[in-house]
Amino acid sequence: MTDTQTLRVEGMTCASCTSRIERLLGREDGVTGVRANLMTGTVAVDGQAQPADLAAKLGAAGFTASEDVTRLAIGGMTCASCVSRVERVLAKQPGVTSASVNLADESATVRHLAVSGLPEKLAEAVRAAGYEARIATETSRADVAEHKAEEQGKLARAVILAAVLTLPVFVLEMGGHMVPAFHHWLHGLVGQFPLWVAQFVLTSVVLFGPGWRFFKAGVPALLHAAPDMNSLVVLGATAAWGYSTIATFAPGLLPEASIAVYYEAAAMIVTLILLGRYLEARAKGRTGAAIAKLVGLQAQTARVERDGQVDEVAIDQVAVGDLLHLRPGERVAVDGNVTSGHSWLDESMITGEPVPVEKSPGETLTAGTVNGTSALTYRAEHVGADTVLARIIRMVEEAQGAKLPIQATVDRVTRVFVPVVMAVAALTFAIWMIWGPGLSHALVAAVAVLIIACPCAMGLATPTSIMVGTGRGAEMGVLFRRGDALQALQGVQVVAFDKTGTLTEGRPELVGVHTTPGADEAQALAIAAAAESGSEHPIASAILRAAKERGLTLPKAGDVTALTGFGLQARVDGKAVLIGAQRLMDRDSIALGDLPEHAAKGAAQGQTPLYVAIDGKAVALLLVADRLKPSTKGAIDALHALGVETAMITGDARGTAQAIAAELGIDHVEAEVLPDGKVAAIEALRQGGRSVAFVGDGINDAPALAAADVGLAIGTGTDVAVEAAEVVLMSGDLRGVVNAIHLSRAVLRNIRQNLFWAFAYNAALIPVAAGVLYPGFGITLSPVLGAGAMALSSIFVLTNALRLKTLRPALEAA
């Protein structure tokens, strides 16, 4: 049989490239035909060659086989062993480079070569392994949620039926042990054999009715030599049921002293574990609340103007360039720019900032935000999967599906845990058969070991905390683009900041004007603004804005000439005007009076001084500064309170940088640094083995963001910076840095608590279940209690993780 697989390839630029690829791959074993398409950038390969081999050949020739990421929604996973099994199945598929499975949200994230039809093959491979699988797309989220809700309903009905059937069994058997008079009355009234037959019928219905889901998953896992939690339940419950059935219908096969029934154990095991599954399903639904909330922010329809007619259309019919109308109280449908109107929008659901933001023509709108009391029209700029909201949802999903380095240890343990437990159960049975009271005691101890050791809590310990923590982070305006940053950030010892646009507003403002005796401040500012009106320099913009805010009328300027390193000269209303640094005034021997004193004071505060001279006489000193963000000082203080050192790495002048650092209390300053020098500055901060995070917003910050142990990008900055970072702060508020570290520490602390509980629980109770306390104290652990404890351990882990939903921002918590 010949297959055709189509790979997406980067690097094909001409016809000779396609010919070269066709010749190269055509010589591969198993390849019967190759067709390279320059227009689509794809290569179709006939035959049985492995995608990885084809990709390697292309790579050696200077081409790159593109990769895709596929998310699968997976049903039927119940424990960490299931996770390991699904990961192994996916990793074995041709073309797959990595696979990560998340038990908490029942999904898999698979990175693979961009081969046509491969996602469907991945889902089919998972289904062949005994699990449900479907490709999770933007449009299938509702289907997945509906499927989970349906599964939760099935579990609820199964629990109710199992409980109703189990209660009589429990009362008939355990009631007699607890109240001997009841036992004697019942046996005298009905007889032992009919009572055992009734228990047999009820228990059989429980096992092969509501409990059939355990057999359906557990038996194939056993047959594939990959036992999981379902296998342990099947072995334990079946052993108790099978032994009781023999004692009921063929007692002669057992020693007389060992004739007893344990129907209540088998029925209670199934019922309690079903109850645990149901409670887990409910809790898992709550862990994904953040994604559901984000998805709920998406508008379903939009009012679009086409050919002069405004119609309401489905959101997926909106195209880039469409003109949309937004009424008061409505959600913004897609990202766009305001064309007319003036309003205030609530952007808290995106940025975490509670204060409404003013919007007027030219301002950007973000999908999912809510309009205030005035109507707006805006033009669509980004639609569908390209909107900020859609990107946020993808980032949160990727972070929630990620595996932290701490999970690697858990995976190694759980991979061998179930087989080890089965071996311990077998050894327990053998020991008690040889040295114990008899067959009955050996069976109970072995069943208790099987049931108590189900590794549900281990599998849930890490992913549930990650899901809830990253979801809470999204609500606080902190997005983790890469899951491993969630662990790395908690160990950061130094946080380094860019200055402009990060610590400061990124927009210089005129903060002071000083004039010489007899000079008119308004006239001096108007003349300076007129001279600067043709410049695009940020300082020129600051002077122009200040003149506009004061309502000044600007005179006509001409003969404007930039004086490199000094400033500029111009003629305004026939007057000769000079604007620039003190060296410009010194060059023309212009007396400055007391203006240099004001300039020195301003420079000490990080302000840039500009002198204005008219017809050879100094008239004014303009002080321009890039104001610090209101949140900057509080964020720096909060980082120090967390025991984190701070640094500033900037290309600005050393004097300005040191003045700002002194005002903020920043520990380390690196000034007059070029973009590649920022990387060297980070390496210097790393000396002594310290972990360094870098916070920036500009294109020139991208190398430093990538080089740091953790890069945090201001979400209001450039796309290049955002792509280079592991963490995105959706607002420009630097308290987001503090919140990110606070959240990281809380999540890792929560994970350690969960892992301790999961491992300590098994370490403590498996020996008790095996009977180590029986010789000295006569204490044994009932399989029923083991099933209850096992279910409670998983519920404890989920409940503990859900506490992260109430985590307060760091500055509030402090």
Short mmCIF file of C-alpha atoms in Angstrom, two decimals, residues 91-477:
data_model
loop_
_atom_site.label_atom_id
_atom_site.label_comp_id
_atom_site.label_asym_id
_atom_site.label_seq_id
_atom_site.Cartn_x
_atom_site.Cartn_y
_atom_site.Cartn_z
CA ALA A 91 5.25 10.00 20.94
CA LYS A 92 5.53 6.81 18.85
CA GLN A 93 3.57 8.28 15.91
CA PRO A 94 5.67 9.18 12.86
CA GLY A 95 6.43 12.89 12.68
CA VAL A 96 5.72 13.66 16.37
CA THR A 97 8.50 15.61 18.11
CA SER A 98 6.86 15.98 21.56
CA ALA A 99 3.62 15.17 23.34
CA SER A 100 2.32 16.49 26.65
CA VAL A 101 -0.89 15.15 28.20
CA ASN A 102 -2.83 17.00 30.91
CA LEU A 103 -5.05 14.92 33.18
CA ALA A 104 -6.74 17.93 34.77
CA ASP A 105 -8.26 19.33 31.58
CA GLU A 106 -8.20 16.01 29.69
CA SER A 107 -6.17 17.28 26.77
CA ALA A 108 -2.97 16.57 24.87
CA THR A 109 -0.68 19.09 23.21
CA VAL A 110 1.30 17.47 20.40
CA ARG A 111 4.10 19.15 18.45
CA HIS A 112 4.70 17.46 15.11
CA LEU A 113 5.88 17.96 11.57
CA ALA A 114 3.37 19.75 9.36
CA VAL A 115 2.20 16.61 7.54
CA SER A 116 -1.24 16.48 5.98
CA GLY A 117 -3.70 14.25 7.81
CA LEU A 118 -1.42 13.70 10.80
CA PRO A 119 -3.75 15.27 13.43
CA GLU A 120 -6.49 12.80 12.50
CA LYS A 121 -4.00 9.93 12.73
CA LEU A 122 -2.98 11.10 16.21
CA ALA A 123 -6.59 11.03 17.38
CA GLU A 124 -7.06 7.59 15.84
CA ALA A 125 -3.96 6.25 17.61
CA VAL A 126 -5.31 7.44 20.98
CA ARG A 127 -8.68 5.84 20.26
CA ALA A 128 -6.94 2.57 19.37
CA ALA A 129 -5.30 2.67 22.80
CA GLY A 130 -8.75 2.61 24.44
CA TYR A 131 -9.44 6.31 25.03
CA GLU A 132 -11.76 8.82 23.44
CA ALA A 133 -10.04 11.48 21.33
CA ARG A 134 -11.02 14.38 19.12
CA ILE A 135 -9.14 17.31 17.63
CA ALA A 136 -9.73 20.42 19.75
CA THR A 137 -10.24 23.49 17.58
CA GLU A 138 -11.56 26.98 18.19
CA THR A 139 -15.03 25.84 17.13
CA SER A 140 -14.98 22.57 19.08
CA ARG A 141 -14.60 24.12 22.55
CA ALA A 142 -18.36 24.16 23.03
CA ASP A 143 -18.56 20.51 21.91
CA VAL A 144 -15.82 19.53 24.37
CA ALA A 145 -17.54 21.41 27.19
CA GLU A 146 -20.85 19.77 26.29
CA HIS A 147 -19.17 16.36 26.22
CA LYS A 148 -17.68 16.93 29.68
CA ALA A 149 -21.04 18.07 31.04
CA GLU A 150 -22.64 14.94 29.57
CA GLU A 151 -19.96 12.75 31.16
CA GLN A 152 -20.52 14.47 34.49
CA GLY A 153 -24.24 13.72 34.20
CA LYS A 154 -23.51 10.03 33.43
CA LEU A 155 -21.25 9.83 36.49
CA ALA A 156 -23.95 11.36 38.68
CA ARG A 157 -26.50 8.79 37.51
CA ALA A 158 -23.97 5.97 37.95
CA VAL A 159 -23.22 7.08 41.52
CA ILE A 160 -26.90 7.23 42.43
CA LEU A 161 -27.65 3.77 40.97
CA ALA A 162 -24.56 2.22 42.56
CA ALA A 163 -25.40 3.77 45.95
CA VAL A 164 -28.99 2.55 45.85
CA LEU A 165 -27.84 -1.01 45.03
CA THR A 166 -24.91 -0.98 47.46
CA LEU A 167 -26.80 0.26 50.52
CA PRO A 168 -28.76 -3.01 51.05
CA VAL A 169 -25.55 -5.04 50.63
CA PHE A 170 -23.79 -2.88 53.19
CA VAL A 171 -26.68 -3.08 55.65
CA LEU A 172 -27.09 -6.85 55.24
CA GLU A 173 -23.41 -7.61 55.82
CA MET A 174 -22.01 -4.82 57.99
CA GLY A 175 -25.24 -4.34 59.95
CA GLY A 176 -24.88 -7.86 61.27
CA HIS A 177 -21.31 -7.20 62.40
CA MET A 178 -22.19 -3.96 64.13
CA VAL A 179 -25.44 -5.23 65.72
CA PRO A 180 -25.20 -8.98 66.49
CA ALA A 181 -28.90 -9.14 67.45
CA PHE A 182 -29.83 -7.93 63.97
CA HIS A 183 -27.55 -10.60 62.46
CA HIS A 184 -29.17 -13.42 64.43
CA TRP A 185 -32.72 -12.18 63.73
CA LEU A 186 -32.06 -11.86 59.99
CA HIS A 187 -30.39 -15.26 59.63
CA GLY A 188 -33.18 -16.86 61.63
CA LEU A 189 -35.80 -15.21 59.46
CA VAL A 190 -34.32 -15.79 55.99
CA GLY A 191 -31.22 -17.95 56.27
CA GLN A 192 -27.63 -17.34 55.29
CA PHE A 193 -27.70 -18.67 51.73
CA PRO A 194 -30.60 -16.48 50.48
CA LEU A 195 -28.94 -13.42 52.04
CA TRP A 196 -25.67 -14.19 50.26
CA VAL A 197 -27.49 -14.76 46.96
CA ALA A 198 -29.23 -11.38 47.32
CA GLN A 199 -25.88 -9.72 47.97
CA PHE A 200 -24.41 -11.54 44.97
CA VAL A 201 -27.16 -10.24 42.66
CA LEU A 202 -26.99 -6.64 43.89
CA THR A 203 -23.18 -6.54 43.83
CA SER A 204 -23.02 -8.09 40.36
CA VAL A 205 -25.35 -5.40 39.05
CA VAL A 206 -23.13 -2.71 40.65
CA LEU A 207 -19.93 -4.14 39.17
CA PHE A 208 -21.22 -4.87 35.69
CA GLY A 209 -23.64 -1.93 35.51
CA PRO A 210 -22.34 1.39 36.88
CA GLY A 211 -18.90 -0.18 37.42
CA TRP A 212 -18.57 -1.49 33.88
CA ARG A 213 -16.58 1.64 32.93
CA PHE A 214 -13.71 0.29 35.05
CA PHE A 215 -13.71 -3.03 33.22
CA LYS A 216 -13.99 -1.37 29.81
CA ALA A 217 -10.80 0.60 30.41
CA GLY A 218 -8.94 -1.56 32.93
CA VAL A 219 -9.06 -4.97 31.24
CA PRO A 220 -7.61 -3.76 27.88
CA ALA A 221 -4.90 -1.93 29.83
CA LEU A 222 -4.01 -5.18 31.58
CA LEU A 223 -3.99 -7.06 28.29
CA HIS A 224 -1.65 -4.45 26.83
CA ALA A 225 0.67 -4.83 29.85
CA ALA A 226 0.04 -1.19 30.72
CA PRO A 227 -2.10 -1.38 33.89
CA ASP A 228 -3.68 1.81 35.21
CA MET A 229 -5.97 2.85 38.03
CA ASN A 230 -8.93 1.14 36.36
CA SER A 231 -6.91 -2.09 36.34
CA LEU A 232 -6.33 -1.84 40.09
CA VAL A 233 -10.03 -1.26 40.72
CA VAL A 234 -10.96 -4.19 38.47
CA LEU A 235 -8.49 -6.52 40.17
CA GLY A 236 -9.51 -5.47 43.68
CA ALA A 237 -13.26 -5.48 43.18
CA THR A 238 -13.24 -8.65 41.07
CA ALA A 239 -11.09 -10.47 43.62
CA ALA A 240 -13.50 -9.62 46.44
CA TRP A 241 -16.55 -10.45 44.29
CA GLY A 242 -15.05 -13.65 42.85
CA TYR A 243 -13.97 -14.97 46.27
CA SER A 244 -17.44 -14.23 47.66
CA THR A 245 -19.11 -15.92 44.70
CA ILE A 246 -17.11 -19.11 45.29
CA ALA A 247 -17.94 -18.96 49.00
CA THR A 248 -21.64 -18.62 48.09
CA PHE A 249 -22.07 -21.22 45.35
CA ALA A 250 -19.06 -23.56 45.72
CA PRO A 251 -17.96 -23.37 49.37
CA GLY A 252 -16.38 -26.79 49.14
CA LEU A 253 -13.53 -25.33 47.13
CA LEU A 254 -12.41 -23.27 50.14
CA PRO A 255 -11.09 -24.25 53.56
CA GLU A 256 -13.99 -24.25 56.00
CA ALA A 257 -12.37 -21.61 58.20
CA SER A 258 -12.04 -19.27 55.23
CA ILE A 259 -15.65 -19.33 54.04
CA ALA A 260 -16.86 -15.71 54.14
CA VAL A 261 -18.25 -13.14 51.72
CA TYR A 262 -16.97 -9.65 50.88
CA TYR A 263 -19.68 -8.46 48.56
CA GLU A 264 -20.00 -5.21 50.48
CA ALA A 265 -16.29 -4.52 49.88
CA ALA A 266 -16.61 -5.02 46.12
CA ALA A 267 -19.77 -2.91 45.87
CA MET A 268 -18.47 -0.15 48.15
CA ILE A 269 -15.16 0.04 46.28
CA VAL A 270 -16.97 0.70 43.01
CA THR A 271 -19.48 3.12 44.57
CA LEU A 272 -16.90 5.18 46.46
CA ILE A 273 -14.55 5.43 43.49
CA LEU A 274 -17.46 6.44 41.24
CA LEU A 275 -18.32 9.10 43.80
CA GLY A 276 -14.71 10.27 43.78
CA ARG A 277 -14.76 10.38 39.96
CA TYR A 278 -17.92 12.47 40.01
CA LEU A 279 -16.50 14.94 42.52
CA GLU A 280 -13.27 15.09 40.49
CA ALA A 281 -15.25 15.86 37.32
CA ARG A 282 -17.02 18.72 39.08
CA ALA A 283 -13.76 20.09 40.45
CA LYS A 284 -12.03 19.76 37.06
CA GLY A 285 -14.81 21.83 35.56
CA ARG A 286 -13.99 24.58 38.01
CA THR A 287 -10.27 24.43 37.18
CA GLY A 288 -11.10 25.37 33.59
CA ALA A 289 -13.31 28.28 34.63
CA ALA A 290 -10.71 30.84 33.49
CA ILE A 291 -10.79 29.58 29.90
CA ALA A 292 -14.59 29.43 29.96
CA LYS A 293 -14.68 32.99 31.26
CA LEU A 294 -12.33 34.20 28.52
CA VAL A 295 -14.34 32.39 25.85
CA GLY A 296 -17.47 34.00 27.28
CA LEU A 297 -15.98 37.43 26.55
CA GLN A 298 -16.18 36.79 22.82
CA ALA A 299 -19.08 38.52 21.13
CA GLN A 300 -21.26 36.25 19.00
CA THR A 301 -22.51 38.92 16.59
CA ALA A 302 -21.46 42.35 15.34
CA ARG A 303 -23.25 45.29 13.68
CA VAL A 304 -21.45 45.81 10.38
CA GLU A 305 -21.98 48.65 7.91
CA ARG A 306 -21.82 47.59 4.27
CA ASP A 307 -23.08 49.65 1.33
CA GLY A 308 -24.56 52.16 3.76
CA GLN A 309 -26.65 49.48 5.48
CA VAL A 310 -26.00 48.35 9.08
CA ASP A 311 -26.76 44.65 9.64
CA GLU A 312 -26.11 42.28 12.51
CA VAL A 313 -23.92 39.41 11.34
CA ALA A 314 -22.22 36.42 12.97
CA ILE A 315 -18.77 37.21 14.34
CA ASP A 316 -17.06 34.81 11.92
CA GLN A 317 -18.42 36.84 8.98
CA VAL A 318 -16.59 40.03 10.00
CA ALA A 319 -13.64 40.80 7.72
CA VAL A 320 -10.63 43.04 8.12
CA GLY A 321 -11.54 46.55 6.95
CA ASP A 322 -15.24 46.29 7.83
CA LEU A 323 -16.81 49.31 9.54
CA LEU A 324 -18.58 48.28 12.75
CA HIS A 325 -21.05 50.11 14.98
CA LEU A 326 -20.80 49.70 18.74
CA ARG A 327 -23.72 50.65 20.98
CA PRO A 328 -23.44 51.58 24.68
CA GLY A 329 -23.02 48.51 26.88
CA GLU A 330 -22.02 46.20 24.02
CA ARG A 331 -18.86 44.11 23.80
CA VAL A 332 -16.29 44.96 21.15
CA ALA A 333 -16.53 42.21 18.54
CA VAL A 334 -13.04 42.36 16.97
CA ASP A 335 -9.86 44.38 17.36
CA GLY A 336 -10.04 47.71 15.56
CA ASN A 337 -9.49 51.46 15.47
CA VAL A 338 -12.12 54.06 16.41
CA THR A 339 -13.26 56.12 13.41
CA SER A 340 -15.86 58.29 15.12
CA GLY A 341 -17.39 58.85 18.54
CA HIS A 342 -16.04 59.27 22.05
CA SER A 343 -16.58 56.87 24.95
CA TRP A 344 -15.01 55.10 27.92
CA LEU A 345 -14.43 51.34 27.80
CA ASP A 346 -14.04 48.76 30.55
CA GLU A 347 -10.87 46.81 29.65
CA SER A 348 -10.48 45.11 33.04
CA MET A 349 -11.25 41.67 31.62
CA ILE A 350 -8.18 41.96 29.37
CA THR A 351 -5.70 44.06 31.33
CA GLY A 352 -6.87 43.53 34.92
CA GLU A 353 -7.07 47.33 35.30
CA PRO A 354 -10.43 48.40 36.84
CA VAL A 355 -10.37 52.04 35.61
CA PRO A 356 -12.28 52.68 32.34
CA VAL A 357 -10.15 53.84 29.41
CA GLU A 358 -11.02 56.83 27.24
CA LYS A 359 -11.45 56.12 23.53
CA SER A 360 -11.63 58.63 20.70
CA PRO A 361 -10.88 58.53 16.92
CA GLY A 362 -7.56 56.83 16.24
CA GLU A 363 -7.58 54.84 19.51
CA THR A 364 -7.50 51.04 19.43
CA LEU A 365 -10.30 48.77 20.63
CA THR A 366 -9.78 45.23 21.88
CA ALA A 367 -12.28 42.43 21.32
CA GLY A 368 -14.10 41.40 24.50
CA THR A 369 -13.97 44.81 26.19
CA VAL A 370 -17.21 46.58 27.10
CA ASN A 371 -18.32 49.97 25.80
CA GLY A 372 -19.57 52.64 28.19
CA THR A 373 -22.40 55.10 27.64
CA SER A 374 -21.66 56.47 24.14
CA ALA A 375 -21.83 54.95 20.67
CA LEU A 376 -18.67 54.36 18.61
CA THR A 377 -17.86 53.27 15.09
CA TYR A 378 -14.61 51.44 14.44
CA ARG A 379 -12.79 49.67 11.62
CA ALA A 380 -11.84 46.02 11.99
CA GLU A 381 -8.06 45.45 12.11
CA HIS A 382 -7.78 41.88 13.47
CA VAL A 383 -10.51 39.23 13.35
CA GLY A 384 -11.01 35.60 14.33
CA ALA A 385 -7.90 33.88 15.70
CA ASP A 386 -5.82 37.05 15.22
CA THR A 387 -7.56 39.15 17.89
CA VAL A 388 -5.84 39.89 21.18
CA LEU A 389 -8.54 37.94 23.05
CA ALA A 390 -8.08 34.85 20.84
CA ARG A 391 -4.32 35.04 21.36
CA ILE A 392 -4.82 35.33 25.13
CA ILE A 393 -7.04 32.24 25.12
CA ARG A 394 -4.40 30.30 23.16
CA MET A 395 -1.63 31.43 25.51
CA VAL A 396 -3.60 30.39 28.59
CA GLU A 397 -4.47 27.02 27.04
CA GLU A 398 -0.83 26.38 26.13
CA ALA A 399 0.34 27.35 29.61
CA GLN A 400 -2.32 25.17 31.24
CA GLY A 401 -1.29 22.21 29.11
CA ALA A 402 2.41 22.66 29.83
CA LYS A 403 4.50 20.40 32.03
CA LEU A 404 6.79 21.99 34.58
CA PRO A 405 10.25 20.54 35.24
CA ILE A 406 8.97 19.34 38.64
CA GLN A 407 6.54 17.06 36.78
CA ALA A 408 9.39 15.02 35.32
CA THR A 409 10.04 13.37 38.69
CA VAL A 410 6.35 12.59 39.12
CA ASP A 411 6.22 11.04 35.64
CA ARG A 412 9.17 8.76 36.37
CA VAL A 413 7.51 7.52 39.55
CA THR A 414 4.02 7.01 38.12
CA ARG A 415 5.39 5.16 35.09
CA VAL A 416 6.34 2.24 37.30
CA PHE A 417 3.95 2.85 40.19
CA VAL A 418 1.02 0.65 39.17
CA PRO A 419 3.14 -2.40 38.26
CA VAL A 420 4.98 -2.02 41.58
CA VAL A 421 1.67 -1.82 43.47
CA MET A 422 0.44 -4.98 41.76
CA ALA A 423 3.68 -6.71 42.74
CA VAL A 424 3.29 -5.50 46.35
CA ALA A 425 -0.30 -6.80 46.40
CA ALA A 426 0.83 -10.18 45.10
CA LEU A 427 3.63 -10.32 47.66
CA THR A 428 1.19 -9.34 50.43
CA PHE A 429 -1.15 -12.15 49.41
CA ALA A 430 1.69 -14.68 49.32
CA ILE A 431 3.09 -13.66 52.73
CA TRP A 432 -0.27 -13.84 54.50
CA MET A 433 -1.10 -17.13 52.80
CA ILE A 434 2.12 -18.61 54.16
CA TRP A 435 2.35 -16.99 57.60
CA GLY A 436 -1.07 -15.41 58.15
CA PRO A 437 -4.44 -16.48 59.50
CA GLY A 438 -5.58 -17.85 56.17
CA LEU A 439 -6.87 -17.27 52.66
CA SER A 440 -9.56 -14.79 53.67
CA HIS A 441 -7.13 -12.50 55.48
CA ALA A 442 -4.62 -12.69 52.60
CA LEU A 443 -7.28 -11.72 50.09
CA VAL A 444 -8.52 -8.74 52.09
CA ALA A 445 -4.98 -7.41 52.56
CA ALA A 446 -4.11 -7.77 48.86
CA VAL A 447 -7.34 -6.08 47.76
CA ALA A 448 -6.74 -3.24 50.23
CA VAL A 449 -3.26 -2.65 48.74
CA LEU A 450 -4.66 -2.55 45.21
CA ILE A 451 -7.38 -0.08 46.07
CA ILE A 452 -5.48 2.24 48.41
CA ALA A 453 -2.67 2.80 45.91
CA CYS A 454 -4.60 4.10 42.90
CA PRO A 455 -2.39 6.99 41.71
CA CYS A 456 -5.15 9.51 40.93
CA ALA A 457 -3.84 12.15 43.33
CA MET A 458 -0.33 11.93 41.83
CA GLY A 459 -1.62 12.55 38.33
CA LEU A 460 -3.72 15.53 39.41
CA ALA A 461 -1.21 17.14 41.79
CA THR A 462 0.67 19.26 39.25
CA PRO A 463 -1.71 19.96 36.31
CA THR A 464 -4.61 21.14 38.48
CA SER A 465 -2.42 23.72 40.22
CA ILE A 466 -1.04 24.87 36.85
CA MET A 467 -4.53 25.19 35.36
CA VAL A 468 -5.99 27.15 38.25
CA GLY A 469 -2.85 29.24 38.74
CA THR A 470 -2.47 30.29 35.10
CA GLY A 471 -6.21 30.98 34.94
CA ARG A 472 -5.98 33.22 38.00
CA GLY A 473 -2.96 34.89 36.42
CA ALA A 474 -5.01 35.69 33.30
CA GLU A 475 -7.64 37.33 35.51
CA MET A 476 -4.87 39.45 37.06
CA GLY A 477 -3.48 40.44 33.64
#
